[in-house]
Coordinates of C-alpha atoms and ligand atoms in Angstrom, one line a residue:
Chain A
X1 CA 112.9 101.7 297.8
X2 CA 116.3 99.4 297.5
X3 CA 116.9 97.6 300.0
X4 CA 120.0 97.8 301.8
X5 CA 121.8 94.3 300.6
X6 CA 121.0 95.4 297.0
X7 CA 122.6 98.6 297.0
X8 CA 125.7 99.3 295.1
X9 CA 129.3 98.7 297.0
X10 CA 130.8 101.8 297.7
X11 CA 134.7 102.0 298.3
X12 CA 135.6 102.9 302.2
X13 CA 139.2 103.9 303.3
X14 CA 139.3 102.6 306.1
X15 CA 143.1 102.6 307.2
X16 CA 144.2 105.0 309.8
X17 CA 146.8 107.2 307.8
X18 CA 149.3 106.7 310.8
X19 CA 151.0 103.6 308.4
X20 CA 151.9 106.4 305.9
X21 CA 155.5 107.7 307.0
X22 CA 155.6 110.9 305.8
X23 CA 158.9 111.6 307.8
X24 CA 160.8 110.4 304.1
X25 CA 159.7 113.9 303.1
X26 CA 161.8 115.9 305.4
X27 CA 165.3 117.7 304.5
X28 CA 165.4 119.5 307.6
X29 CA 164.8 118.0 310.9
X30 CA 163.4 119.1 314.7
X31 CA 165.8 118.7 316.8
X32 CA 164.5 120.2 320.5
X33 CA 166.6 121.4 323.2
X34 CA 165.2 120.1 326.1
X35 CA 167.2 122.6 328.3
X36 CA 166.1 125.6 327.1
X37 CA 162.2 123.8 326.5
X38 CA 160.0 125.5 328.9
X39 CA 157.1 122.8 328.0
X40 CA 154.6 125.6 326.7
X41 CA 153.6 123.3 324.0
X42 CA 153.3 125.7 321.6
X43 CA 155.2 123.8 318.9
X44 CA 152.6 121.0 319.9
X45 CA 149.6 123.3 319.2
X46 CA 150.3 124.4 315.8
X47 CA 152.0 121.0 314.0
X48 CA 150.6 120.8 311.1
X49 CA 151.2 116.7 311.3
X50 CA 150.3 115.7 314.5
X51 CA 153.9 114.9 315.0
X52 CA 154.7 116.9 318.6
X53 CA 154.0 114.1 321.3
X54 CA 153.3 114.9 325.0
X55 CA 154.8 111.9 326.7
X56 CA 156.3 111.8 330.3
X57 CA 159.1 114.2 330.5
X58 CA 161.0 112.8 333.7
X59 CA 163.5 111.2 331.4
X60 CA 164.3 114.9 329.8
X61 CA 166.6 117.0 330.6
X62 CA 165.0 120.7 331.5
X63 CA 165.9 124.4 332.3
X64 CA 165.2 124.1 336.1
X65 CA 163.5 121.0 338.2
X66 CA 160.6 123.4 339.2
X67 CA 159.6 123.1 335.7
X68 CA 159.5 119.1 335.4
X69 CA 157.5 119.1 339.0
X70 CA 154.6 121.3 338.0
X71 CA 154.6 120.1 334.1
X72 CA 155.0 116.2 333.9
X73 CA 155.0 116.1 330.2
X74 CA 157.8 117.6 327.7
X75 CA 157.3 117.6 323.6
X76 CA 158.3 114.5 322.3
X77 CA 158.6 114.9 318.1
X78 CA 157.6 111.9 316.0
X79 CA 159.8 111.3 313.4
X80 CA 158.2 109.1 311.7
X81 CA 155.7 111.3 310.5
X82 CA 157.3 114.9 310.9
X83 CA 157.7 116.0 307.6
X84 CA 160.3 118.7 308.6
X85 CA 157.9 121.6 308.1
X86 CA 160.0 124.0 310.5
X87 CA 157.2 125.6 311.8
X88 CA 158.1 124.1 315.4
X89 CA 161.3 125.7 315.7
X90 CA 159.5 129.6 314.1
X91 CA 157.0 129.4 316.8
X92 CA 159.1 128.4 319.6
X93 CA 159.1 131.1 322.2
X94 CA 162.3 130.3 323.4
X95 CA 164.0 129.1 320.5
X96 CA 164.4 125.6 321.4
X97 CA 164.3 123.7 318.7
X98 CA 167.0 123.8 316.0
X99 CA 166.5 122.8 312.1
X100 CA 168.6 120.6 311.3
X101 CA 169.9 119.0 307.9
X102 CA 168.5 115.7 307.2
X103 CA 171.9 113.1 306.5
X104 CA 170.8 110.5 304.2
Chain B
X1 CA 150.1 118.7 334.7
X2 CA 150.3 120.5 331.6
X3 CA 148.2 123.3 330.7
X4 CA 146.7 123.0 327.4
X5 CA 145.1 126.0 325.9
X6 CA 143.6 123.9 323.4
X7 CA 141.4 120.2 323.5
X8 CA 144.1 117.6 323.7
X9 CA 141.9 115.4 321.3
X10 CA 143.1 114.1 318.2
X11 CA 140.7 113.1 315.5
X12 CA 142.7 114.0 312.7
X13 CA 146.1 111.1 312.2
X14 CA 149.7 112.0 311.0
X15 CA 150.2 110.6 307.8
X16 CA 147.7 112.8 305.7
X17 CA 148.8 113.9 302.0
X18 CA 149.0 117.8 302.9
X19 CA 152.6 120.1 302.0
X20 CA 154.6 120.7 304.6
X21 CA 153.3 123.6 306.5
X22 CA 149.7 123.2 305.0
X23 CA 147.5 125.7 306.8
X24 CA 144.1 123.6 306.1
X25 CA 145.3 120.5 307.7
X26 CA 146.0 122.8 311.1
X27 CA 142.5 124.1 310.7
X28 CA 141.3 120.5 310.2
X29 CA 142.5 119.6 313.5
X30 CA 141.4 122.5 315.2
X31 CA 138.0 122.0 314.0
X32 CA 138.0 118.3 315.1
X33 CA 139.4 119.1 318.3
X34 CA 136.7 121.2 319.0
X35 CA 133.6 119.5 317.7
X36 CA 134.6 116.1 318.9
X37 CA 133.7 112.3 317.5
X38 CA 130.0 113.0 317.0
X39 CA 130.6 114.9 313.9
X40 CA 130.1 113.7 309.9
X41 CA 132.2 115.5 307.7
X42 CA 131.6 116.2 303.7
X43 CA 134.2 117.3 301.4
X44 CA 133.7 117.9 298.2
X45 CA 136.5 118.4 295.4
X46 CA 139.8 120.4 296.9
X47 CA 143.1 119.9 298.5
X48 CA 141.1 118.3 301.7
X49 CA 139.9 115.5 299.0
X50 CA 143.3 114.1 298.4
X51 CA 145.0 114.8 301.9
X52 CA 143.1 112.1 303.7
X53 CA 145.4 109.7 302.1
X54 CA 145.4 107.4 299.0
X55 CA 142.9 104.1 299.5
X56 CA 142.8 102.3 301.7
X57 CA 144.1 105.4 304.0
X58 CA 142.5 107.7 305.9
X59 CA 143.5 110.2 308.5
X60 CA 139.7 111.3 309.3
X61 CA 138.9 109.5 312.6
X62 CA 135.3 110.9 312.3
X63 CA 133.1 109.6 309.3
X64 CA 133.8 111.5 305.7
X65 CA 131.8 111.3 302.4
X66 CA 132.9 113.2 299.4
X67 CA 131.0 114.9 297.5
X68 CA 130.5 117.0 293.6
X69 CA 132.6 120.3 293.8
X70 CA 129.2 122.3 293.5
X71 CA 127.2 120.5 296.2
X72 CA 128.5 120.7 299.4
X73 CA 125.8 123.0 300.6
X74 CA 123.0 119.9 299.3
X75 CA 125.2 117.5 300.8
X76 CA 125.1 118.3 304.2
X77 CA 121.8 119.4 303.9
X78 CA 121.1 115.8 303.0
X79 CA 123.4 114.4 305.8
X80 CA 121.4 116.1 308.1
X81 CA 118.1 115.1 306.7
X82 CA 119.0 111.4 306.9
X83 CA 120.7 111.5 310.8
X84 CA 116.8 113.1 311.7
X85 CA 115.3 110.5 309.8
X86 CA 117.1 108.0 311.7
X87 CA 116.4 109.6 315.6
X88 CA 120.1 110.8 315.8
X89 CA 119.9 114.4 316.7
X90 CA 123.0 114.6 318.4
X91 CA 125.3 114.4 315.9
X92 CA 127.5 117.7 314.1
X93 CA 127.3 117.4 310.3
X94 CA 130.1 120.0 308.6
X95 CA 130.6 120.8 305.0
X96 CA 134.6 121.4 304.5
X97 CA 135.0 122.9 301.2
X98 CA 138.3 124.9 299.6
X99 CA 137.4 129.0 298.8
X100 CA 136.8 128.0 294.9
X101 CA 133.8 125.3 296.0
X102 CA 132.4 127.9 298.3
X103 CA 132.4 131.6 297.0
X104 CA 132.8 130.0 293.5
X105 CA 131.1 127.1 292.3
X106 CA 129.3 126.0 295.5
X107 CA 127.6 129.0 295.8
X108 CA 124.2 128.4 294.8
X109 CA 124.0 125.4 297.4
X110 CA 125.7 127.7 299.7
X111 CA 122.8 130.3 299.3
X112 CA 120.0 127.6 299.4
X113 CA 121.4 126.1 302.3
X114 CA 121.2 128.9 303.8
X115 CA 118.1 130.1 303.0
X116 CA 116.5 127.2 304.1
X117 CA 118.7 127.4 307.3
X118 CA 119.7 123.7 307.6
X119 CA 120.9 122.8 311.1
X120 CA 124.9 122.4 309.7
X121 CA 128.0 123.9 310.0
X122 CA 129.4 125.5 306.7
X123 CA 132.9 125.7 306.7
X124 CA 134.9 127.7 303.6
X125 CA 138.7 126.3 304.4
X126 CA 140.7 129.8 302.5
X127 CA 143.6 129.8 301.0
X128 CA 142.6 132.2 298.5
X129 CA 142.9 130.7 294.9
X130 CA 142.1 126.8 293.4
X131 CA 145.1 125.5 294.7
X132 CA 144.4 121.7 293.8
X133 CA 144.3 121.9 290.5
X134 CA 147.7 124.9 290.3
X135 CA 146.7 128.1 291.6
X136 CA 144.3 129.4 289.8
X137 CA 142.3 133.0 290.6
X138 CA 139.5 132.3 292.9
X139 CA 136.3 134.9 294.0
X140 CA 138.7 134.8 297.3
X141 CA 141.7 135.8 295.4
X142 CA 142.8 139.3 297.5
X143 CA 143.5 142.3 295.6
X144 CA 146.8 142.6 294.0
X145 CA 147.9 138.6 294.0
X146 CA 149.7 136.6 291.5
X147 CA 148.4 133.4 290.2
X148 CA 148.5 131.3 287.2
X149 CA 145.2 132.9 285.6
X150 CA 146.1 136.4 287.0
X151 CA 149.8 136.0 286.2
X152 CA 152.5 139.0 286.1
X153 CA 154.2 140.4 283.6
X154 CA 154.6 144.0 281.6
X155 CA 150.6 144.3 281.4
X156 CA 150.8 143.7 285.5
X157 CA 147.2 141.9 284.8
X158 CA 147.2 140.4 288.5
X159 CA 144.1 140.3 290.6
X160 CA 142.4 143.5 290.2
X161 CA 139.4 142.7 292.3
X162 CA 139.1 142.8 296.0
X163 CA 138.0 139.5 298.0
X164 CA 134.2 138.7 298.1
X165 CA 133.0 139.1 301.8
X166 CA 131.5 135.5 302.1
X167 CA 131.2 136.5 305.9
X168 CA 128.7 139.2 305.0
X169 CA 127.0 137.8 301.4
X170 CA 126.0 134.5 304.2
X171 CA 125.0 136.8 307.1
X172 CA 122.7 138.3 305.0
X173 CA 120.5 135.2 304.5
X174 CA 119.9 136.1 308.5
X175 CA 121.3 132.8 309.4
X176 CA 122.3 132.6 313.2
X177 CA 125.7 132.5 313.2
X178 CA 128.9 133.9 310.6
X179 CA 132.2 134.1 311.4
X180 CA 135.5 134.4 310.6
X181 CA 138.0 132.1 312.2
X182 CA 142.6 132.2 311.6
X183 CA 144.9 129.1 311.9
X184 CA 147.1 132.2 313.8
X185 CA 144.9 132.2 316.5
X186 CA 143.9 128.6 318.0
X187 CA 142.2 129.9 321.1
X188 CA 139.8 131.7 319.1
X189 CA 139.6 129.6 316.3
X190 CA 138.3 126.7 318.7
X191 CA 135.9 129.0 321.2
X192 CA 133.9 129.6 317.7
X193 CA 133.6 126.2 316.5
X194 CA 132.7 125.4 319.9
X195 CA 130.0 128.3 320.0
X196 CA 128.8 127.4 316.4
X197 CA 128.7 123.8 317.9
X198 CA 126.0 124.9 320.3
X199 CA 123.9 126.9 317.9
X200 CA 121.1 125.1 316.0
X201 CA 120.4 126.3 312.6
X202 CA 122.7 127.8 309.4
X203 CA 126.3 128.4 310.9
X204 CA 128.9 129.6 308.7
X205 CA 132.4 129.9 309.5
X206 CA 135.5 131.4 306.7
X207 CA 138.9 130.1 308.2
X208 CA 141.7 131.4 306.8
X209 CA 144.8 129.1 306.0
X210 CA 147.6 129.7 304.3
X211 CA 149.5 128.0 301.9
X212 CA 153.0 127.5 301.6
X213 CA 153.1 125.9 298.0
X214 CA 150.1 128.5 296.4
X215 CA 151.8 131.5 298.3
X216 CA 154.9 130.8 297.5
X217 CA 155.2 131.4 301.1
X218 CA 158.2 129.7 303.7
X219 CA 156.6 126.4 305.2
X220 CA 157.5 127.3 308.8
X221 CA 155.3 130.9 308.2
X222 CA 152.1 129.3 308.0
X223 CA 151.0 130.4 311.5
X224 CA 153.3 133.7 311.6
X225 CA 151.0 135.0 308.3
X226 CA 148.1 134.0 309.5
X227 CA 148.7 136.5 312.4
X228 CA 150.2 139.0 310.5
X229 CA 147.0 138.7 308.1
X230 CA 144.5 139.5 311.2
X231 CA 147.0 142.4 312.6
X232 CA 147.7 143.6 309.5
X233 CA 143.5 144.0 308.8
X234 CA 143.8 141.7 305.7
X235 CA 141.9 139.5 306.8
X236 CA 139.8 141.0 310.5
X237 CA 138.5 138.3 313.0
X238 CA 134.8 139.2 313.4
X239 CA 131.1 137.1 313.9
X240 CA 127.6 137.4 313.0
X241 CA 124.9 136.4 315.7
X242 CA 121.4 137.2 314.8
X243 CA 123.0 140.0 312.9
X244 CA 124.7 141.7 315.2
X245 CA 128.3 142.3 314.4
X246 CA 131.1 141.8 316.6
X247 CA 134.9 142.2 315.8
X248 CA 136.2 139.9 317.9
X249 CA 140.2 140.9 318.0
X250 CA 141.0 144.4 317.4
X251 CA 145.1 144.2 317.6
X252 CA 147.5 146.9 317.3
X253 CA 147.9 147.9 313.6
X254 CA 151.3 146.1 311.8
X255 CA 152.3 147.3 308.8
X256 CA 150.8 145.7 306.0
X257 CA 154.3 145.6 303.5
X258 CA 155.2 142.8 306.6
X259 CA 152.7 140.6 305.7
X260 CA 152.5 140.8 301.9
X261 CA 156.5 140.5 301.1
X262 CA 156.9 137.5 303.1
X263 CA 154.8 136.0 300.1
X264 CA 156.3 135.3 296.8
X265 CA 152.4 136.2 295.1
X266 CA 152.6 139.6 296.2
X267 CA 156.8 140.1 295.2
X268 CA 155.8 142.1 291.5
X269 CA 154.2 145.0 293.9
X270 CA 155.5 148.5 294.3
X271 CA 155.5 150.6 297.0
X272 CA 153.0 152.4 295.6
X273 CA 150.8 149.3 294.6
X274 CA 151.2 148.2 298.7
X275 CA 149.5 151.9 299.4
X276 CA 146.5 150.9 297.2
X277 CA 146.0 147.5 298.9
X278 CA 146.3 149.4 302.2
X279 CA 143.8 152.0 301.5
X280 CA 141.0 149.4 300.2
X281 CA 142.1 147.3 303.5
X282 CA 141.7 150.4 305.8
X283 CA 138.1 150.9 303.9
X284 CA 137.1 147.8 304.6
X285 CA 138.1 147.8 308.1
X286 CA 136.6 150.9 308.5
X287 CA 133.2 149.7 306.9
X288 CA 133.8 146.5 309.7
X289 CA 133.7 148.9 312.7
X290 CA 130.6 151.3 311.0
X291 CA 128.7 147.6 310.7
X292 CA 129.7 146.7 314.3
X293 CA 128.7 150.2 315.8
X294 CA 125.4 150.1 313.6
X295 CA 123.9 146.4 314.4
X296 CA 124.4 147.1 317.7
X297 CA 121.3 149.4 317.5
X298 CA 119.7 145.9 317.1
X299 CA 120.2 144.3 320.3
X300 CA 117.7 147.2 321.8
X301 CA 115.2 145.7 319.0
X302 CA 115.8 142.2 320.5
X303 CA 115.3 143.2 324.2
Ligands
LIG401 C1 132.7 120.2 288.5 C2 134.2 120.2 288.7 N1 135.0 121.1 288.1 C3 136.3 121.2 288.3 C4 136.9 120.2 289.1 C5 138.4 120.2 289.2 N2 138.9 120.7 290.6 C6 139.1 119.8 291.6 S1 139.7 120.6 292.9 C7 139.6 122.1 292.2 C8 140.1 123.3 292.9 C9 139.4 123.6 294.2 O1 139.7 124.8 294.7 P1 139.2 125.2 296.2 O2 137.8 125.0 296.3 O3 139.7 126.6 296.4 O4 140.0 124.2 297.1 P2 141.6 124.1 297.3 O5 142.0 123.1 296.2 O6 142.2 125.4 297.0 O7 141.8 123.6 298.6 C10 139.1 122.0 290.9 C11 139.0 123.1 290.0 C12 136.1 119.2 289.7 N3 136.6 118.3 290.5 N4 134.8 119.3 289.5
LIG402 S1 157.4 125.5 321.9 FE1 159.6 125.4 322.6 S2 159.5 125.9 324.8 FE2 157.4 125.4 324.2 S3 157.2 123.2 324.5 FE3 157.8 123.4 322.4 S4 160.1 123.2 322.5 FE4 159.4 123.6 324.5
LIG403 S1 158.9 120.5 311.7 FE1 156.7 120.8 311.2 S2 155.9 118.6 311.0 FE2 157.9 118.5 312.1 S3 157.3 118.5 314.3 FE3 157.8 120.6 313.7 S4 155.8 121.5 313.1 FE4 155.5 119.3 313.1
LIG404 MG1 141.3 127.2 297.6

């Protein structure tokens, strides 16, 4: 058998991707709503790229204050690596979140 | 608190090489989410070989090896041999392969996998044609699709053949566990992981994702076709166990014209075309429920 110090090197990524910002790809941006949000987190389930964020929502505007007493947290998109996808805003249920041209 | 219908976990990172709207990467997450960090994944040549990143990157927070096109099925076996070897019995190896590497190529390590009934996952990521390399015709293909090597024109040679049932051609090596698993429907998509997580032995799970750039499909309609596909009966949800089949959603019937002209690979057909696709979809959805009704004779046997 070879032992282990002999063995050839092998390439490893080992980089979490998070330093790739794949936001450059976007044309059309997420732009949420937070008054008409009613923190489902729909949009948060199906992101293709990670980039919904459920952070503490008592900075965020809401539909009613019932709604930021029983759910603390409200989506929060990352821009940095939302690459504009739009699928967000489709599965909204309440059509919160707008598509918006990207201005560069 | 918020109510999360899904595991909050992330082991997959932003920053991954996938299209916008890619349904694979949302069933990478998924599958993550429910397997958790104990879990070794192989992957051999496909989309999911380039979206981790470019070197030094990675978005995988689990360990991945890569792997030959044809040999997922060995690879994992070989994974698995090596963790036992080493005293680690607790840890989830999964094979991720693309629909070419599985009901293509990979086959034959597939079947022998299989046979041998290795204690791994199988996972056959389906977006229905080689979409790596430029969208080229696939076993997976579905009746009536354009693509590069089944291309359109006054001949109308598109796909002519219907999709192989890997569900089914896998179940029949009696392994414990098949089953067919939609981006559209995280809920369900993450109770079977979780339920193939728990069962020892050959599991083998056909997740369908679509994709935007292959489909010629709008980005944000990844998740709305994936639910159209399973309402539609394109493409049922349904498992295996010990034989016994079980349809696992039976919705209320959409039309199936919804689904296929929100495509841009299924633009060339005609009305009449869309009545032959239904009809062979009705048959095999048919044949799903006969199978479902039938092994159910079974459980007595097991009892
Ligand atoms: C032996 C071998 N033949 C061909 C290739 C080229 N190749 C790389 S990825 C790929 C397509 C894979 O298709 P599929 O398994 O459906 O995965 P997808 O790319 O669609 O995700 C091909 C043909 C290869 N890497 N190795
Ligand atoms: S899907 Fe819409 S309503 Fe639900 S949390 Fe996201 S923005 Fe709010
Ligand atoms: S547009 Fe797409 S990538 Fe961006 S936050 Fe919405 S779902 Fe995620
Ligand atoms: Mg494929």
């Amino acid at each position: 058998m070879i032992p282990y110090d002999k063995l050839p090197h092998t390439p490893i990524a080992s980089v979490n991707s998070v330093v790739v910002k794949t936001g450059a790809w976007r044309t059309f941006k997420p732009v949420i709503n937070y008054e008409k949000c009613i923190r489902c987190m729909i949009c948060w389930k199906f992101c293709p790229d990670v980039s919904i964020r459920l952070e503490d929502g008592s900075s965020y505007p809401a539909q009613s204050e019932r709604i930021k007493e029983t759910i603390k947290e409200a989506p929060v998109i990352d821009y940095d690596h939302c690459k504009g996808c739009g699928i967000c805003a489709e599965e909204c249920p309440t059509k919160a979140i707008e598509m918006v041209p990207e201005e560069k | 608190m918020v109510k999360l219908t899904i595991p909050e976990i992330e082991l997959m990172s932003p920053g991954h090489t996938g299209c916008q709207g890619c349904g694979a990467t949302i069933a990478m997450r998924y599958a993550l989410k429910a397997l958790g960090e104990k879990t070794i994944v192989s992957i051999p040549a496909c989309c999911w070989a380039v979206m981790p990143g470019v070197w030094p990157n990675n978005c995988m927070r689990v360990p991945l090896l890569y792997t030959a096109f044809e040999t997922t099925g060995a690879s994992i076996s070989g994974i698995k041999a090596a963790l036992r070897a080493l005293g680690e019995e607790d840890v989830t190896v999964m094979g991720w392969a693309g629909d070419g590497g599985t009901a293509d190529i990979g086959m034959q390590a597939l079947s022998a996998a299989a046979e041998r009934n290795e204690d791994v996952i199988y996972v056959m990521y389906d977006n229905e044609a080689y979409m790596n390399t430029g969208i080229q015709r696939s076993g997976a293909t579905p009746l009536g699709a354009w693509t590069t090597t089944t291309p359109v024109g006054k001949t109308k040679f598109w796909e002519r053949r219907p999709k192989k049932p890997m569900v089914d051609i896998v179940a029949a090596h009696k392994v414990p566990y098949a089953a067919t698993l939609s981006i559209g429907y995280p809920e369900d998509f993450v109770k079977k992981m979780k339920k193939a997580k728990e069962i020892s032995g050959f599991r083998f799970l056909h997740i369908y994702s679509p994709c935007p750039t292959g489909w010629k499909s709008p980005p944000q309609y990844t998740p709305k076709l994936a639910k159209l596909a399973v309402t539609s009966r394109a493409f049922p949800l349904y498992e295996v166990e010990e034989g016994i089949y079980r349809v696992t959603m039976k919705p209320k019937k959409t039309p199936l014209k919804e689904y296929l002209m929100l495509q841009g690979r299924f633009r060339h057909l005609t009305d009449e075309d869309m009545k032959e696709l239904e009809r062979d979809i009705e048959r095999r959805w048919k044949e799903l429920l006969l199978k479902e009704e039938m092994t159910a004779k079974l459980e007595e046997l097991n009892e």
